[in-house]
XYZ file of C-alpha atoms in Angstrom:
556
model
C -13.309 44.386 -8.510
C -10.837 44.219 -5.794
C -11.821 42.230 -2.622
C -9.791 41.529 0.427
C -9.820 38.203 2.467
C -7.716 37.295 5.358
C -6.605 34.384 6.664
C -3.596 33.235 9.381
C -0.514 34.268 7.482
C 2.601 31.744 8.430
C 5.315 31.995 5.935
C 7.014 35.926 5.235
C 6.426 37.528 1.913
C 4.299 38.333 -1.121
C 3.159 36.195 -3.630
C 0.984 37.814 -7.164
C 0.125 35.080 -10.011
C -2.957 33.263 -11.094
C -4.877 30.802 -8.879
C -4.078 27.132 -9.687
C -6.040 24.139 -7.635
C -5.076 21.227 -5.777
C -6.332 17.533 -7.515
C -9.470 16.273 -6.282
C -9.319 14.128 -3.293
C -9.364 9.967 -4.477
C -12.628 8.464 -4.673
C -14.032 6.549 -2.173
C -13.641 2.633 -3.508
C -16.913 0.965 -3.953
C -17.957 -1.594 -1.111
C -17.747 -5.287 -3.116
C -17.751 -8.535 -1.460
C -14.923 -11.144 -2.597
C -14.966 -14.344 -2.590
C -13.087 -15.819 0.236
C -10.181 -17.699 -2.072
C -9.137 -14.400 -3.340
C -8.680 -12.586 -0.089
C -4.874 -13.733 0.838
C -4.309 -12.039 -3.021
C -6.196 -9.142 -1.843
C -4.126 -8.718 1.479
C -0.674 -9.623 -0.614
C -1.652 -6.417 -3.006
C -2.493 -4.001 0.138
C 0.750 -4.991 1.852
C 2.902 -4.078 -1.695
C 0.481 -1.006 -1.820
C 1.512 -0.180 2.079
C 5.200 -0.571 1.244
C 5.205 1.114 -1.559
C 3.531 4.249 -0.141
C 6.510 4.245 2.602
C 9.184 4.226 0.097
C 8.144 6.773 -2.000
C 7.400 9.091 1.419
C 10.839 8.182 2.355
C 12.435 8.795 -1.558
C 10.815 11.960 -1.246
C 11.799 12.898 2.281
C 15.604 12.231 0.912
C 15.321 14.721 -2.057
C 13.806 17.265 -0.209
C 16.304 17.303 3.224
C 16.139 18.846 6.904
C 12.773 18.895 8.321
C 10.940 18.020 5.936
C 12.798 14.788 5.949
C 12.030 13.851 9.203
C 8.014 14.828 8.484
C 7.554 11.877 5.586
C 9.556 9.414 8.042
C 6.929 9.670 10.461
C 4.615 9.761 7.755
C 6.203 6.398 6.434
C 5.947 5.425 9.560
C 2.499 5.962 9.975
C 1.884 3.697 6.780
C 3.543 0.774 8.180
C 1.246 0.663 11.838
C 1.355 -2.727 12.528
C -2.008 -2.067 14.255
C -3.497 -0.551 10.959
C -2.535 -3.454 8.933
C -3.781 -5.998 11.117
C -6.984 -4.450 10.800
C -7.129 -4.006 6.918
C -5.996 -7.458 6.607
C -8.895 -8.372 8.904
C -11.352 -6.494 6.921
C -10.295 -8.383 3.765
C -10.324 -11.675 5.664
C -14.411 -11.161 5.688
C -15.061 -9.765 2.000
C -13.735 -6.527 1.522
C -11.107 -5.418 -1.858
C -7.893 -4.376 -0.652
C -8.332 -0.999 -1.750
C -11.987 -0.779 0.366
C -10.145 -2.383 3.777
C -7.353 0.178 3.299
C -10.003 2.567 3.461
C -12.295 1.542 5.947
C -9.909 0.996 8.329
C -7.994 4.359 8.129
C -11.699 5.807 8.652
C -11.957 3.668 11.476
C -8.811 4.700 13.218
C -9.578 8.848 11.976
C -12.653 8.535 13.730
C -11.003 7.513 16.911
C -8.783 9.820 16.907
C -10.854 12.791 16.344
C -13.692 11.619 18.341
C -11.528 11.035 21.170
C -10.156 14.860 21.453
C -6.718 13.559 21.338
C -3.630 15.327 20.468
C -2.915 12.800 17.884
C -5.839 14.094 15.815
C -3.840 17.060 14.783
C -2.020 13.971 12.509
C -5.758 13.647 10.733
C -3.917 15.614 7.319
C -1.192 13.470 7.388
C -3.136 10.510 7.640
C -5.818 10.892 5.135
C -2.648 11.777 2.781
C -1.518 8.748 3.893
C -4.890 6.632 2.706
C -5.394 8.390 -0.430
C -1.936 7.417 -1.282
C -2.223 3.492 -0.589
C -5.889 3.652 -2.017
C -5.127 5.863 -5.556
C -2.356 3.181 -5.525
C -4.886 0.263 -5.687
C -6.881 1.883 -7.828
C -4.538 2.371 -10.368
C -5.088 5.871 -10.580
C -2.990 8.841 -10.245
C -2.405 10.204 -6.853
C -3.731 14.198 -6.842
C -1.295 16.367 -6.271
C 0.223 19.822 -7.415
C -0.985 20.749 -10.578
C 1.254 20.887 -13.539
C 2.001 24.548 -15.339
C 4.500 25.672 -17.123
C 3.797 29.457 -15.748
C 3.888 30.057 -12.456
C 1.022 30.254 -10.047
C -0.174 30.389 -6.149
C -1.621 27.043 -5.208
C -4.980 26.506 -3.268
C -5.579 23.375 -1.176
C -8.317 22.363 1.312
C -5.074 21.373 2.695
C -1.320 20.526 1.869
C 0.031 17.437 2.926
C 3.427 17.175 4.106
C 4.811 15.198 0.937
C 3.356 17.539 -1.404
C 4.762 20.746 0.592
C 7.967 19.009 1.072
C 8.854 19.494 -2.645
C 7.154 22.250 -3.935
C 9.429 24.186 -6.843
C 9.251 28.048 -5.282
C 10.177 28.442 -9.265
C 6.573 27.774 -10.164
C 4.774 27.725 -6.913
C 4.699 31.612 -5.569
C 2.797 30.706 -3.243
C 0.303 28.712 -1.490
C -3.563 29.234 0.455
C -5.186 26.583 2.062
C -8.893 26.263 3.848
C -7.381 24.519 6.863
C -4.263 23.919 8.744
C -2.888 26.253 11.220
C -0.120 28.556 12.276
C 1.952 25.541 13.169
C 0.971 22.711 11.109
C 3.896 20.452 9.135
C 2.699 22.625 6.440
C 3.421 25.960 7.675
C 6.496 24.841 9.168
C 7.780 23.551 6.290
C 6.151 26.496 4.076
C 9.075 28.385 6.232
C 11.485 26.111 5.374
C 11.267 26.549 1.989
C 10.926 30.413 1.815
C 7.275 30.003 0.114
C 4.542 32.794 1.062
C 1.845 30.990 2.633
C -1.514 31.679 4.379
C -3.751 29.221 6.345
C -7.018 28.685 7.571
C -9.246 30.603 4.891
C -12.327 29.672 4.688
C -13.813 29.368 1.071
C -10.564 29.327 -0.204
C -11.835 26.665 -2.731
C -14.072 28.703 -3.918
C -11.278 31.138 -5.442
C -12.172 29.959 -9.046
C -9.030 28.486 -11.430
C -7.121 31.301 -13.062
C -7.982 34.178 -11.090
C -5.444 36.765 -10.114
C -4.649 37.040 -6.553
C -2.366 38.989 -4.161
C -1.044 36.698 -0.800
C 0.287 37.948 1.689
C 2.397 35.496 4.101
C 2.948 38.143 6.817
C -0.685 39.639 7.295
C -2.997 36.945 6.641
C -4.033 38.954 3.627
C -5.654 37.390 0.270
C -6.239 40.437 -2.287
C -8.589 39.096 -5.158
C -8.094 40.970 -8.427
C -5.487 43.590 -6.920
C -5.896 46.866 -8.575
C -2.723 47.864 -10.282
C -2.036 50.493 -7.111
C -2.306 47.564 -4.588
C 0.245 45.639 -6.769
C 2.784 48.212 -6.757
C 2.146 48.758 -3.198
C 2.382 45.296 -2.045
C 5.764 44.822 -4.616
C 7.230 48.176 -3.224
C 6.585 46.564 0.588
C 8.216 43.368 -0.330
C 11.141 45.411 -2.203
C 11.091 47.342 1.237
C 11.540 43.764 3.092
C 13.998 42.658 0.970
C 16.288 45.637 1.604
C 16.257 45.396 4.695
C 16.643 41.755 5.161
C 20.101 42.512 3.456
C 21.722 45.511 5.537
C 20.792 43.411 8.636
C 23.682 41.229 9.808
C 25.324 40.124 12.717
C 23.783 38.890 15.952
C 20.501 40.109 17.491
C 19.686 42.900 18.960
C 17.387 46.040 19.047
C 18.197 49.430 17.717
C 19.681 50.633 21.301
C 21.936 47.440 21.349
C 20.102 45.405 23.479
C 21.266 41.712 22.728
C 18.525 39.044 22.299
C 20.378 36.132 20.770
C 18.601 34.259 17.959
C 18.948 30.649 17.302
C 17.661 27.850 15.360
C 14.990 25.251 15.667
C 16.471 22.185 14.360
C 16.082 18.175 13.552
C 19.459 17.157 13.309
C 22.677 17.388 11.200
C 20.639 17.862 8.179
C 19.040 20.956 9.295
C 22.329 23.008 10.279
C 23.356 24.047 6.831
C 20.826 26.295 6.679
C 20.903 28.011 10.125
C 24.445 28.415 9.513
C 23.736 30.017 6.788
C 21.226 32.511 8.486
C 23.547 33.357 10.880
C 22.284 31.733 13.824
C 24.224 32.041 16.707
C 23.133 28.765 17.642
C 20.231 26.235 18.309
C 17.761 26.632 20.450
C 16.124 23.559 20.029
C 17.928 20.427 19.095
C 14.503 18.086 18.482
C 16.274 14.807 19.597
C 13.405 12.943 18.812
C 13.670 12.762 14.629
C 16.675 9.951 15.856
C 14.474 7.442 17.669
C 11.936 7.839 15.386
C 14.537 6.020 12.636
C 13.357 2.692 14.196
C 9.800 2.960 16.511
C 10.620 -0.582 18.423
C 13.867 0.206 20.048
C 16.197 3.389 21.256
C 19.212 4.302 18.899
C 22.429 3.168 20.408
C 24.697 5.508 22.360
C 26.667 5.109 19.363
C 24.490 6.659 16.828
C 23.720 9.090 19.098
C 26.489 10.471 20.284
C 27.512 10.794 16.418
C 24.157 13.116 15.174
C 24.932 15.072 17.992
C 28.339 15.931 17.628
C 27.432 16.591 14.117
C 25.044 19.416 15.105
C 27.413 20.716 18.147
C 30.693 21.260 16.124
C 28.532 23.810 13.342
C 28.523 25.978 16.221
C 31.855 26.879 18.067
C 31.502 29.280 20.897
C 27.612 29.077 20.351
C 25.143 27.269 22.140
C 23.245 24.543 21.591
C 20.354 23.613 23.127
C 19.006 19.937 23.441
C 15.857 19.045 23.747
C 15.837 15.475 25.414
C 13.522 12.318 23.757
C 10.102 14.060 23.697
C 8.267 11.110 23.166
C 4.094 10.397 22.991
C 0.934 11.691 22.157
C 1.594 12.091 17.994
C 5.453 10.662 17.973
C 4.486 7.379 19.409
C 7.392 4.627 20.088
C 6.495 1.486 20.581
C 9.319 0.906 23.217
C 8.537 4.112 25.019
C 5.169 4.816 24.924
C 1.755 3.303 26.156
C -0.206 1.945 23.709
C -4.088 2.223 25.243
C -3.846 6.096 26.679
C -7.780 7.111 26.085
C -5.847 10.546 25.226
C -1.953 10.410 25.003
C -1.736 14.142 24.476
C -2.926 13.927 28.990
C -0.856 11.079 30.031
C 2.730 9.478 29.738
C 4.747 11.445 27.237
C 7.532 13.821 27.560
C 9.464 13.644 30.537
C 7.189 11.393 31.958
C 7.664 8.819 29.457
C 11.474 8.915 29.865
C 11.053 8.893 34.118
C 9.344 5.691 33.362
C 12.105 4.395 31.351
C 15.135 6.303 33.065
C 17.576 3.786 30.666
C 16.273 5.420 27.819
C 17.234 8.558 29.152
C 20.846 7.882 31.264
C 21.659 6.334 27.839
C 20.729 9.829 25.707
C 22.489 11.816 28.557
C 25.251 9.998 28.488
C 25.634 10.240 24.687
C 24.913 13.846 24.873
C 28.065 14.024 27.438
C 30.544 12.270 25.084
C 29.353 14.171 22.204
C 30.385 17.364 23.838
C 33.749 16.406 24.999
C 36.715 18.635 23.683
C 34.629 20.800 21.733
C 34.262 24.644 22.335
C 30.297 24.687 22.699
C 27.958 25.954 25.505
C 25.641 22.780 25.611
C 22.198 23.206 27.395
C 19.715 20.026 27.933
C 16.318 20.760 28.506
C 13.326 18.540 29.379
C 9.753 18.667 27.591
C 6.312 18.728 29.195
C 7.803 19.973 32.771
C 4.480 20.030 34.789
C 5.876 21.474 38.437
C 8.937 21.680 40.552
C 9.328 18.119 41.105
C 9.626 17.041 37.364
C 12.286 19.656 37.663
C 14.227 18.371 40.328
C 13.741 14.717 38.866
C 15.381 15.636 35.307
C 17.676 17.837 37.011
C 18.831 14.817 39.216
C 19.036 12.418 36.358
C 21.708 15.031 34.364
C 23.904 15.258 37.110
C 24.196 11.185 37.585
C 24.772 10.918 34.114
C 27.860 13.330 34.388
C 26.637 15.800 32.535
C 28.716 18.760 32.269
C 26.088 21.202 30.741
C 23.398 23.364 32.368
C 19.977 21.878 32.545
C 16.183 23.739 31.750
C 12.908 22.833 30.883
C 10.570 23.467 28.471
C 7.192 25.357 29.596
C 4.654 23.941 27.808
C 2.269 23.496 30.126
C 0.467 25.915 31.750
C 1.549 24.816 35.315
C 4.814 26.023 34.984
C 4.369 29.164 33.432
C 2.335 29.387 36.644
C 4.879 28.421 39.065
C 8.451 29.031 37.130
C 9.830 30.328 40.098
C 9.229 27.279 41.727
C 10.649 25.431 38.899
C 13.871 27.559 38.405
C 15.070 26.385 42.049
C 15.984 23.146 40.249
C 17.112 24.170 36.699
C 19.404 26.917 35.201
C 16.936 27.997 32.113
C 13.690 28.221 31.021
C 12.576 27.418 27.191
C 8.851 28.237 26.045
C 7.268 26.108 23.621
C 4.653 27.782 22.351
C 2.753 25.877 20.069
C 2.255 23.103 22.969
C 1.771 25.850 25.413
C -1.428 27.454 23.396
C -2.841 24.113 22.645
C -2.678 23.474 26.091
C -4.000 26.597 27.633
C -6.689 26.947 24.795
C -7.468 23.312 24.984
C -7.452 24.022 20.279
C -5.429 21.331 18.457
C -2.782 22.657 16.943
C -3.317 20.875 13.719
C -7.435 21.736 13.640
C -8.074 24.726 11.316
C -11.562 25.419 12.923
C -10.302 26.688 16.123
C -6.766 28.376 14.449
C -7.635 31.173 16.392
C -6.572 30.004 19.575
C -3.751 28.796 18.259
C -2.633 32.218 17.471
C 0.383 32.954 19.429
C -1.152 36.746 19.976
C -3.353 35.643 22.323
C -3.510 37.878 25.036
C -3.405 35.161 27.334
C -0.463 33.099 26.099
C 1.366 36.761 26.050
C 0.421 36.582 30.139
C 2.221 33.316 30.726
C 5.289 34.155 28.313
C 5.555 37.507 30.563
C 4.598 35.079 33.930
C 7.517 33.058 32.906
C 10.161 35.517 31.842
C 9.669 37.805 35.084
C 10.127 34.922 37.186
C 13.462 34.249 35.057
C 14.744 37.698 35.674
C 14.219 37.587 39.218
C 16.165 34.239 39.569
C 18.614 35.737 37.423
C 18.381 33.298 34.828
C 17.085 33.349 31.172
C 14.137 32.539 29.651
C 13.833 32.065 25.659
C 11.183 31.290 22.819
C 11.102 28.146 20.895
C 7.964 28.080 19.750
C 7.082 29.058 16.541
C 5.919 32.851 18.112
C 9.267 33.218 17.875
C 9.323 33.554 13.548
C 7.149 36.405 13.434
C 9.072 39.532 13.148
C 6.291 41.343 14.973
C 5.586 39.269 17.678
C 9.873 38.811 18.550
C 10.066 42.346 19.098
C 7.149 42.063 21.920
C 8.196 38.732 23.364
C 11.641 40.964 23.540
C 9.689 43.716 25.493
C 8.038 40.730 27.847
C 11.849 39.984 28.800
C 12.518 37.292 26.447
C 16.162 36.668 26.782
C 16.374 34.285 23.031
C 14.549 33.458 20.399
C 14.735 30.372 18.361
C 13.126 29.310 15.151
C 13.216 28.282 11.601
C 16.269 28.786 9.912
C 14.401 31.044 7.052
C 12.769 33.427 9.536
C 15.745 34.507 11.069
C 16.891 37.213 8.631
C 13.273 38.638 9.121
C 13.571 39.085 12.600
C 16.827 39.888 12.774
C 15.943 42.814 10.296
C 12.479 43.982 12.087
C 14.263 43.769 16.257
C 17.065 45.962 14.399
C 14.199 48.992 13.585
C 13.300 49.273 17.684
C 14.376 50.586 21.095
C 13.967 47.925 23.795
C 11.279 50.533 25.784
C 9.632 50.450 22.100
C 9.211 46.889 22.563
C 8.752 46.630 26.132
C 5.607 49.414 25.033
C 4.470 47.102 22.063
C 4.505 44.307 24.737
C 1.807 46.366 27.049
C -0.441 47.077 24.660
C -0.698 44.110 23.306
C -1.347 42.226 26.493
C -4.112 44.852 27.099
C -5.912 43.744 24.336
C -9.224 41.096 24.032
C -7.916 39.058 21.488
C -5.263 38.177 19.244
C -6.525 40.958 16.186
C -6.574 43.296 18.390
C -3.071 42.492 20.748
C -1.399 42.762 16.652
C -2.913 45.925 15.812
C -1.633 47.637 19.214
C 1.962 46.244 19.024
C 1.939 47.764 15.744
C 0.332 50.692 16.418
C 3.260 51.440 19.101
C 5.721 50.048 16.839
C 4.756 52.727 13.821
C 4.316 55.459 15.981
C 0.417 56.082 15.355
């Protein structure tokens, strides 16, 4: 009998085959004592099992390319904590196997993290991924993992870590469903990436038993168990529908009336711009400088290296523009150069701009590089700074661009709910605005981003978050500047066309989504967006803001 579940849909399309399961989670290692001559044997096979975790992250963050790439660095990264190790070698200094300190002290530091509230816990996946890896390692046993089939199948997970999303085969995965996770975890984002259906945060998804036929639905949320033969047909004649239209859409953004609303990518570095050249972006919209420093956590890349990934990324796009986010730094990309290392909760103190007014060589030095790497070439550049707070974080990054000679226009990113508050304040000092919604709705919601319990906050239809996008883009028009979307909002067809209506002058996202929205803004007027955008700020919550926009949008 057909049944209907629904979940938070985050990658476009339909997926129909047989339900396949995730591996079990590795076994907790039993709690021995060892005698104390064998413990410098014990900590030489936990540092071989650390290193050899990292090099297979990294292997496998070289196969699979773009952002993904830069998710199983930091990942590798994240194995080699010089903090972490210290403490599992401590552990086995007083008794414990290798493969029990390993785990105990990734408990240890899990704990912390997630009993501290701190922005960092939305790394908890990635980290338990991270201990099952070095323990299953120890063990000797196989690490779980994607199933093998010869036939394929849609894949259910308590969760996905990043290095098994990273290299799924669309061939033989159709799709994927997982119990946690959330709109914009490294899993959905990367679920985009690759073009795979996906929905997240479904509770009892586990309990979908092995072999049973179900319908997903990446762009409602929607898990059909069983599909009658008339739901199949409809949901294939939908997607067919999709398809189509993806392919008569071409050409730059805009609505049906004309109305021009740019879209751009979201990217990482030179790695990611095949693709968003491919989609037809008619630029970047957010250059994630970061993924560079993150190559080497104890000092900045030189002005060197820099100035080369950048070029690399400005001369894809003649004529276009590219916008640069500068070193966003803290909270869950931690640099040990940069960043304080005893913040009770990083995700509330130095990071962002902050952390680069505290270290204004770090940034002259990125500025400077950005400078060079524009010279002679065609390209609107655009700088922007993370975590603005007010009008004097403004003026301070504003001031630092034009000492470093930099012959681009400067914004910042709203991400806080300050300056969503006061943009008009902030746009005295800078030319653009630039929200970044994922931070923004964590903030405002106080809901990790990462934590699949409270997803719905994190649901970019909040009624709320819709007030501060709108806050922020009026303020824009009347300063006569723009305003765009980085966030991941900005990859659901849907929501584009209302962020258009709340006077959104860009949107920037994922290289995959891009055709998607470029297809859906095509359908609708600018009033029928600027309509969709009413209703669905009129609405109590996030169901009920998407049912109104769509309600406008199909004419009911």
């Amino acid at each position: 009998m057909e049944t209907t579940l629904r979940g938070v849909g985050v990658s476009h399309g339909v997926a129909i085959g047989e339900v396949r399961h995730m591996g079990t989670a590795v076994l907790e290692p039993p709690a021995k004592q060892i005698p104390a001559e064998e413990a410098e044997r014990e900590q030489g096979r936990a540092r071989q099992a650390v290193e050899a975790v990292a090099a297979d992250l990294i292997a496998r963050g070289n196969l699979a390319g773009g952002e993904a790439q830069h998710v199983l660095e930091a990942q590798a990264m994240m194995a080699q904590d010089p903090e972490l190790m210290a403490d599992v070698e401590r552990r086995i200094a007083v008794g414990s196997t290798a493969e029990r300190g390993v785990y105990d002290a990734f408990a240890s530091y899990r704990a912390l993290l997630a009993g501290a509230g701190e922005y960092l816990a939305g790394r908890v996946a990635d980290l338990d991924d991270v201990r099952n890896r070095i323990v299953a390692r120890l063990l000797g046993v196989p690490m779980p993992g994607v199933p093998d089939s010869d036939e394929p199948y849609v894949l259910i997970a308590r969760d996905l870590a990043p290095a098994d999303t990273a290299l799924l085969d669309p061939a033989l995965v159709l799709g994927f469903v997982t119990e946690e996770g959330g709109p914009t975890s490294h899993s959905a984002i990367l679920a985009r990436a690759l073009g795979v259906p996906a929905v997240v945060a479904l509770p009892g998804a586990g309990e979908l038993a092995e072999g049973t036929l179900i319908a997903v639905d990446g762009s409602t949320g929607e898990i059909f168990v069983e599909p009658s033969d008339a739901k199949r047909a409809e949901l294939e004649s939908a997607a067919a529908a999709r398809k189509a239209a993806l392919t008569a859409a071409t050409g730059p953004g805009a609505t049906s009336d004309g109305h021009k609303v740019p879209l751009l990518a979201n990217v990482g570095g030179p790695a990611d711009v095949p693709a968003a050249v491919e989609a037809g972006a008619e630029g970047v919209g957010l250059f994630r400088t970061e993924f560079l420093f993150l190559d080497d956590s104890k000092q900045a890349p030189s002005e060197e290296k820099q100035i080369a990934a950048y070029r690399a990324v400005l001369e894809a796009f003649p004529e276009g523009r590219v916008v640069v986010r500068v070193l966003d730094a803290g909270a869950d990309k931690p640099l040990d150069f940069l960043t304080p290392a005893d913040e009770p909760n990083p995700a509330l103190g130095v990071r962002g701009l902050r952390s680069l007014l505290d270290h204004p060589d770090v940034l002259r030095t990125q500025l400077t590089a950005l400078s060079k790497a524009a010279e002679g070439l065609p390209v609107y550049l655009e700088v922007m700074a993370p975590m603005v707070a007010d009008r004097a974080d403004a003026k301070a990054f504003a001031d630092a661009c034009r000492e470093a000679g930099l012959n681009a226009k400067f914004g910042a990113m709203v991400e806080i709910p300050s300056a969503a508050l006061r943009a008009r304040s902030v746009l005295q000092e800078v030319e653009f605005l630039s929200l970044g919604t994922n931070d923004l709705a964590q903030y405002t919601f106080a809901a990790d981003r990462q934590v699949g319990a409270v997803s719905r906050l994190q649901d970019p239809w909040q009624p709320a978050l819709l007030d501060l996008v709108a806050l922020s883009a009026d303020a824009a028009k009347a300063e006569g500047k723009s305003c765009g979307v980085c966030g991941e909002a900005a990859s659901d067809p849907l929501l584009a066309c209302v962020l258009t209506g709340l006077g959104v002058t860009s949107l920037s996202m994922g290289a995959a989504s891009i055709p998607y929205v470029r297809a859906t803004l095509a359908k609708y007027t600018l009033a029928q967006c600027e309509r969709a955008a009413s209703a669905a700020r009129a609405a109590d919550s996030a169901e009920e803001a998407r049912r109104a926009a769509q309600a406008v949008l199909s004419g009911e």
